[in-house]
């Protein structure tokens, strides 16, 4: 399809395309095949939708969000942000974990399934956020290791305890080590 040796499943015709690499708006078609963009330029499609100069741009990714801070469920959150162009988020549910612990994280994972928004979840690293807080739960290195085995957990969320990292605090280092080399935020 990209080489124009076969027609695309779907072509968006006569678009103004936001090029996120160059920062320019280009005119052309967008060829889609198997749910992926196969090419931008001039294409023929089995199905064609004439856009007539409307702007087409990729979905936005929010790289760090606390869905529960919006005080709505993931479904309601999705209905608001998708309508404004965000198609994926990387969520750190540490606020709900501060109150409910692992059951709160499990709720956020379940409630984020089958939405029009792709939600990648991080395992909260600092529950409670500081030793001065009174929280409803605590997340240990063992808990993080178990969370890393769950589908939908991308890595370790916002490591706010940078003094513990710098000082080599054994509990903090154990949490980082429990990620098995996955993404660590903060």
PDB file of C-alpha atoms in Angstrom:
ATOM      1  CA  UNK A   1       0.000   0.000   0.000  1.00  0.00           C
ATOM      2  CA  UNK A   2       2.773   2.448   0.945  1.00  0.00           C
ATOM      3  CA  UNK A   3       4.449   1.740  -2.417  1.00  0.00           C
ATOM      4  CA  UNK A   4       1.096   2.144  -4.209  1.00  0.00           C
ATOM      5  CA  UNK A   5       1.263  -1.439  -5.534  1.00  0.00           C
ATOM      6  CA  UNK A   6      -2.194  -2.083  -4.112  1.00  0.00           C
ATOM      7  CA  UNK A   7      -5.071   0.155  -3.107  1.00  0.00           C
ATOM      8  CA  UNK A   8      -5.466   1.015   0.559  1.00  0.00           C
ATOM      9  CA  UNK A   9      -8.471  -0.165   2.569  1.00  0.00           C
ATOM     10  CA  UNK A  10      -9.323   3.482   3.265  1.00  0.00           C
ATOM     11  CA  UNK A  11      -8.014   6.786   1.950  1.00  0.00           C
ATOM     12  CA  UNK A  12      -8.814  10.177   3.431  1.00  0.00           C
ATOM     13  CA  UNK A  13      -8.710  12.414   0.342  1.00  0.00           C
ATOM     14  CA  UNK A  14      -7.708  16.071   0.051  1.00  0.00           C
ATOM     15  CA  UNK A  15      -6.644  16.626   3.659  1.00  0.00           C
ATOM     16  CA  UNK A  16      -4.607  19.275   5.364  1.00  0.00           C
ATOM     17  CA  UNK A  17      -2.215  17.004   7.318  1.00  0.00           C
ATOM     18  CA  UNK A  18      -0.360  18.102  10.443  1.00  0.00           C
ATOM     19  CA  UNK A  19       3.228  16.885  10.115  1.00  0.00           C
ATOM     20  CA  UNK A  20       4.389  16.533  13.734  1.00  0.00           C
ATOM     21  CA  UNK A  21       8.002  16.106  12.604  1.00  0.00           C
ATOM     22  CA  UNK A  22       8.366  19.271  10.508  1.00  0.00           C
ATOM     23  CA  UNK A  23       5.669  21.373  12.202  1.00  0.00           C
ATOM     24  CA  UNK A  24       4.125  22.083   8.799  1.00  0.00           C
ATOM     25  CA  UNK A  25       0.647  21.509   7.458  1.00  0.00           C
ATOM     26  CA  UNK A  26       0.802  19.561   4.193  1.00  0.00           C
ATOM     27  CA  UNK A  27      -1.907  18.897   1.640  1.00  0.00           C
ATOM     28  CA  UNK A  28      -2.551  15.360   0.419  1.00  0.00           C
ATOM     29  CA  UNK A  29      -4.205  12.043   1.174  1.00  0.00           C
ATOM     30  CA  UNK A  30      -3.800   9.647   4.091  1.00  0.00           C
ATOM     31  CA  UNK A  31      -3.767   5.944   3.175  1.00  0.00           C
ATOM     32  CA  UNK A  32      -4.908   3.564   5.936  1.00  0.00           C
ATOM     33  CA  UNK A  33      -4.376  -0.199   5.929  1.00  0.00           C
ATOM     34  CA  UNK A  34      -5.088  -2.598   8.781  1.00  0.00           C
ATOM     35  CA  UNK A  35      -5.694   0.293  11.179  1.00  0.00           C
ATOM     36  CA  UNK A  36      -2.308   1.871  10.450  1.00  0.00           C
ATOM     37  CA  UNK A  37      -1.218   4.842   8.371  1.00  0.00           C
ATOM     38  CA  UNK A  38       0.446   3.322   5.320  1.00  0.00           C
ATOM     39  CA  UNK A  39       1.330   6.569   3.634  1.00  0.00           C
ATOM     40  CA  UNK A  40       0.773  10.270   3.130  1.00  0.00           C
ATOM     41  CA  UNK A  41       0.734  11.732  -0.364  1.00  0.00           C
ATOM     42  CA  UNK A  42      -1.574  10.819  -3.249  1.00  0.00           C
ATOM     43  CA  UNK A  43      -3.320   7.443  -2.903  1.00  0.00           C
ATOM     44  CA  UNK A  44      -6.239   5.440  -4.255  1.00  0.00           C
ATOM     45  CA  UNK A  45      -8.442   3.489  -1.867  1.00  0.00           C
ATOM     46  CA  UNK A  46     -11.031   0.735  -1.892  1.00  0.00           C
ATOM     47  CA  UNK A  47     -13.032   3.193   0.206  1.00  0.00           C
ATOM     48  CA  UNK A  48     -12.389   6.916   0.006  1.00  0.00           C
ATOM     49  CA  UNK A  49     -13.625   9.722   2.204  1.00  0.00           C
ATOM     50  CA  UNK A  50     -13.236  13.194   0.742  1.00  0.00           C
ATOM     51  CA  UNK A  51     -12.133  15.514   3.533  1.00  0.00           C
ATOM     52  CA  UNK A  52     -12.004  18.681   1.389  1.00  0.00           C
ATOM     53  CA  UNK A  53      -9.309  20.603   3.217  1.00  0.00           C
ATOM     54  CA  UNK A  54     -10.195  19.696   6.791  1.00  0.00           C
ATOM     55  CA  UNK A  55      -7.248  19.156   9.121  1.00  0.00           C
ATOM     56  CA  UNK A  56      -6.109  15.626   9.982  1.00  0.00           C
ATOM     57  CA  UNK A  57      -3.644  15.168  12.826  1.00  0.00           C
ATOM     58  CA  UNK A  58      -2.417  12.285  14.969  1.00  0.00           C
ATOM     59  CA  UNK A  59      -3.958  11.717  18.372  1.00  0.00           C
ATOM     60  CA  UNK A  60      -2.274  13.271  21.366  1.00  0.00           C
ATOM     61  CA  UNK A  61      -0.604  11.181  24.082  1.00  0.00           C
ATOM     62  CA  UNK A  62      -0.668  12.490  27.645  1.00  0.00           C
ATOM     63  CA  UNK A  63       2.530  11.019  29.072  1.00  0.00           C
ATOM     64  CA  UNK A  64       1.653  11.566  32.740  1.00  0.00           C
ATOM     65  CA  UNK A  65      -1.801  11.860  34.224  1.00  0.00           C
ATOM     66  CA  UNK A  66      -3.641  11.013  37.440  1.00  0.00           C
ATOM     67  CA  UNK A  67      -7.127  10.172  36.166  1.00  0.00           C
ATOM     68  CA  UNK A  68      -8.602   9.974  39.646  1.00  0.00           C
ATOM     69  CA  UNK A  69      -7.483  13.571  40.351  1.00  0.00           C
ATOM     70  CA  UNK A  70     -10.169  14.673  37.874  1.00  0.00           C
ATOM     71  CA  UNK A  71     -12.721  13.211  40.338  1.00  0.00           C
ATOM     72  CA  UNK A  72     -14.397  11.179  37.593  1.00  0.00           C
ATOM     73  CA  UNK A  73     -14.293   7.558  36.480  1.00  0.00           C
ATOM     74  CA  UNK A  74     -11.948   6.546  33.646  1.00  0.00           C
ATOM     75  CA  UNK A  75     -14.986   6.297  31.315  1.00  0.00           C
ATOM     76  CA  UNK A  76     -16.044   9.889  31.985  1.00  0.00           C
ATOM     77  CA  UNK A  77     -12.407  11.050  31.773  1.00  0.00           C
ATOM     78  CA  UNK A  78     -12.104   9.352  28.367  1.00  0.00           C
ATOM     79  CA  UNK A  79     -15.283  11.002  27.073  1.00  0.00           C
ATOM     80  CA  UNK A  80     -13.801  14.420  27.802  1.00  0.00           C
ATOM     81  CA  UNK A  81     -10.202  13.991  26.613  1.00  0.00           C
ATOM     82  CA  UNK A  82     -10.881  11.914  23.473  1.00  0.00           C
ATOM     83  CA  UNK A  83     -13.250  14.614  22.244  1.00  0.00           C
ATOM     84  CA  UNK A  84     -10.313  17.025  22.441  1.00  0.00           C
ATOM     85  CA  UNK A  85      -7.803  14.854  20.574  1.00  0.00           C
ATOM     86  CA  UNK A  86      -6.122  12.782  23.286  1.00  0.00           C
ATOM     87  CA  UNK A  87      -6.141   9.135  22.259  1.00  0.00           C
ATOM     88  CA  UNK A  88      -3.709   7.628  24.795  1.00  0.00           C
ATOM     89  CA  UNK A  89      -2.616   8.328  28.358  1.00  0.00           C
ATOM     90  CA  UNK A  90      -0.020   6.963  30.706  1.00  0.00           C
ATOM     91  CA  UNK A  91      -1.733   7.009  34.088  1.00  0.00           C
ATOM     92  CA  UNK A  92      -0.189   6.852  37.541  1.00  0.00           C
ATOM     93  CA  UNK A  93      -2.988   5.914  39.970  1.00  0.00           C
ATOM     94  CA  UNK A  94      -1.058   6.836  43.108  1.00  0.00           C
ATOM     95  CA  UNK A  95      -3.852   8.976  44.569  1.00  0.00           C
ATOM     96  CA  UNK A  96      -6.366   6.117  44.603  1.00  0.00           C
ATOM     97  CA  UNK A  97      -3.581   3.788  45.777  1.00  0.00           C
ATOM     98  CA  UNK A  98      -2.940   6.137  48.723  1.00  0.00           C
ATOM     99  CA  UNK A  99      -6.523   5.516  49.792  1.00  0.00           C
ATOM    100  CA  UNK A 100      -7.279   1.935  48.695  1.00  0.00           C
ATOM    101  CA  UNK A 101      -3.920   0.318  47.868  1.00  0.00           C
ATOM    102  CA  UNK A 102      -3.820  -2.557  45.356  1.00  0.00           C
ATOM    103  CA  UNK A 103      -7.648  -2.833  45.105  1.00  0.00           C
ATOM    104  CA  UNK A 104      -7.735   0.817  43.974  1.00  0.00           C
ATOM    105  CA  UNK A 105      -5.144   0.128  41.273  1.00  0.00           C
ATOM    106  CA  UNK A 106      -7.059  -2.971  40.157  1.00  0.00           C
ATOM    107  CA  UNK A 107     -10.230  -0.893  39.923  1.00  0.00           C
ATOM    108  CA  UNK A 108      -8.459   1.677  37.717  1.00  0.00           C
ATOM    109  CA  UNK A 109      -7.144  -1.083  35.422  1.00  0.00           C
ATOM    110  CA  UNK A 110     -10.600  -2.690  35.072  1.00  0.00           C
ATOM    111  CA  UNK A 111     -12.387   0.645  34.661  1.00  0.00           C
ATOM    112  CA  UNK A 112      -9.928   1.658  31.919  1.00  0.00           C
ATOM    113  CA  UNK A 113     -10.665  -1.349  29.706  1.00  0.00           C
ATOM    114  CA  UNK A 114     -12.807  -1.136  26.557  1.00  0.00           C
ATOM    115  CA  UNK A 115     -12.694   2.645  26.359  1.00  0.00           C
ATOM    116  CA  UNK A 116     -12.144   4.790  23.265  1.00  0.00           C
ATOM    117  CA  UNK A 117      -8.981   5.919  25.084  1.00  0.00           C
ATOM    118  CA  UNK A 118      -5.861   3.750  25.354  1.00  0.00           C
ATOM    119  CA  UNK A 119      -4.797   3.767  29.015  1.00  0.00           C
ATOM    120  CA  UNK A 120      -1.353   2.494  29.961  1.00  0.00           C
ATOM    121  CA  UNK A 121      -1.092   2.170  33.736  1.00  0.00           C
ATOM    122  CA  UNK A 122       2.016   2.677  35.864  1.00  0.00           C
ATOM    123  CA  UNK A 123       2.580   1.028  39.251  1.00  0.00           C
ATOM    124  CA  UNK A 124       2.590   3.742  41.936  1.00  0.00           C
ATOM    125  CA  UNK A 125       6.039   4.027  43.494  1.00  0.00           C
ATOM    126  CA  UNK A 126       5.372   6.267  46.475  1.00  0.00           C
ATOM    127  CA  UNK A 127       2.412   5.099  48.520  1.00  0.00           C
ATOM    128  CA  UNK A 128       2.257   6.870  50.857  1.00  0.00           C
ATOM    129  CA  UNK A 129       3.814   9.817  48.997  1.00  0.00           C
ATOM    130  CA  UNK A 130       5.929  10.749  52.047  1.00  0.00           C
ATOM    131  CA  UNK A 131       6.586   9.299  55.471  1.00  0.00           C
ATOM    132  CA  UNK A 132       4.750  12.284  56.967  1.00  0.00           C
ATOM    133  CA  UNK A 133       1.406  11.285  55.459  1.00  0.00           C
ATOM    134  CA  UNK A 134      -1.399   9.232  56.895  1.00  0.00           C
ATOM    135  CA  UNK A 135      -2.674   7.061  54.076  1.00  0.00           C
ATOM    136  CA  UNK A 136      -5.047   4.157  53.711  1.00  0.00           C
ATOM    137  CA  UNK A 137      -2.445   1.861  52.200  1.00  0.00           C
ATOM    138  CA  UNK A 138       1.195   1.195  51.507  1.00  0.00           C
ATOM    139  CA  UNK A 139       2.732  -0.198  48.308  1.00  0.00           C
ATOM    140  CA  UNK A 140       5.866  -2.279  48.892  1.00  0.00           C
ATOM    141  CA  UNK A 141       8.557  -3.534  46.531  1.00  0.00           C
ATOM    142  CA  UNK A 142       6.844  -6.949  46.625  1.00  0.00           C
ATOM    143  CA  UNK A 143       3.561  -5.312  45.595  1.00  0.00           C
ATOM    144  CA  UNK A 144       5.333  -3.562  42.712  1.00  0.00           C
ATOM    145  CA  UNK A 145       6.908  -6.853  41.587  1.00  0.00           C
ATOM    146  CA  UNK A 146       3.421  -8.421  41.518  1.00  0.00           C
ATOM    147  CA  UNK A 147       1.981  -5.444  39.636  1.00  0.00           C
ATOM    148  CA  UNK A 148       4.726  -5.776  37.012  1.00  0.00           C
ATOM    149  CA  UNK A 149       3.260  -9.206  36.172  1.00  0.00           C
ATOM    150  CA  UNK A 150      -0.173  -7.709  35.431  1.00  0.00           C
ATOM    151  CA  UNK A 151      -1.353  -6.975  31.939  1.00  0.00           C
ATOM    152  CA  UNK A 152      -1.730  -3.242  31.501  1.00  0.00           C
ATOM    153  CA  UNK A 153       1.105  -2.155  33.803  1.00  0.00           C
ATOM    154  CA  UNK A 154       3.722  -0.326  31.753  1.00  0.00           C
ATOM    155  CA  UNK A 155       6.316   0.403  34.431  1.00  0.00           C
ATOM    156  CA  UNK A 156       6.975   2.267  37.679  1.00  0.00           C
ATOM    157  CA  UNK A 157       5.134   5.541  38.207  1.00  0.00           C
ATOM    158  CA  UNK A 158       6.502   8.871  39.369  1.00  0.00           C
ATOM    159  CA  UNK A 159       9.390   8.131  41.739  1.00  0.00           C
ATOM    160  CA  UNK A 160       8.901  11.239  43.868  1.00  0.00           C
ATOM    161  CA  UNK A 161      11.294  10.078  46.561  1.00  0.00           C
ATOM    162  CA  UNK A 162      14.423  11.358  44.848  1.00  0.00           C
ATOM    163  CA  UNK A 163      16.172  11.881  48.211  1.00  0.00           C
ATOM    164  CA  UNK A 164      15.690   8.154  48.819  1.00  0.00           C
ATOM    165  CA  UNK A 165      17.106   7.384  45.369  1.00  0.00           C
ATOM    166  CA  UNK A 166      20.146   9.611  45.927  1.00  0.00           C
ATOM    167  CA  UNK A 167      20.748   8.207  49.420  1.00  0.00           C
ATOM    168  CA  UNK A 168      20.383   4.609  48.212  1.00  0.00           C
ATOM    169  CA  UNK A 169      17.477   3.891  50.593  1.00  0.00           C
ATOM    170  CA  UNK A 170      17.082   0.084  50.462  1.00  0.00           C
ATOM    171  CA  UNK A 171      13.266   0.216  50.224  1.00  0.00           C
ATOM    172  CA  UNK A 172      13.368   2.725  47.369  1.00  0.00           C
ATOM    173  CA  UNK A 173      16.056   0.791  45.503  1.00  0.00           C
ATOM    174  CA  UNK A 174      14.030  -2.415  45.998  1.00  0.00           C
ATOM    175  CA  UNK A 175      11.013  -0.743  44.353  1.00  0.00           C
ATOM    176  CA  UNK A 176      13.116   0.372  41.398  1.00  0.00           C
ATOM    177  CA  UNK A 177      14.679  -3.094  41.116  1.00  0.00           C
ATOM    178  CA  UNK A 178      11.227  -4.715  41.172  1.00  0.00           C
ATOM    179  CA  UNK A 179      10.460  -3.180  37.769  1.00  0.00           C
ATOM    180  CA  UNK A 180      12.609  -5.760  35.971  1.00  0.00           C
ATOM    181  CA  UNK A 181      14.118  -3.126  33.692  1.00  0.00           C
ATOM    182  CA  UNK A 182      10.819  -1.552  32.633  1.00  0.00           C
ATOM    183  CA  UNK A 183      10.058   2.156  32.360  1.00  0.00           C
ATOM    184  CA  UNK A 184      10.597   4.226  35.522  1.00  0.00           C
ATOM    185  CA  UNK A 185       9.036   7.701  35.770  1.00  0.00           C
ATOM    186  CA  UNK A 186      10.334  10.537  37.915  1.00  0.00           C
TER     187      UNK A 186
END
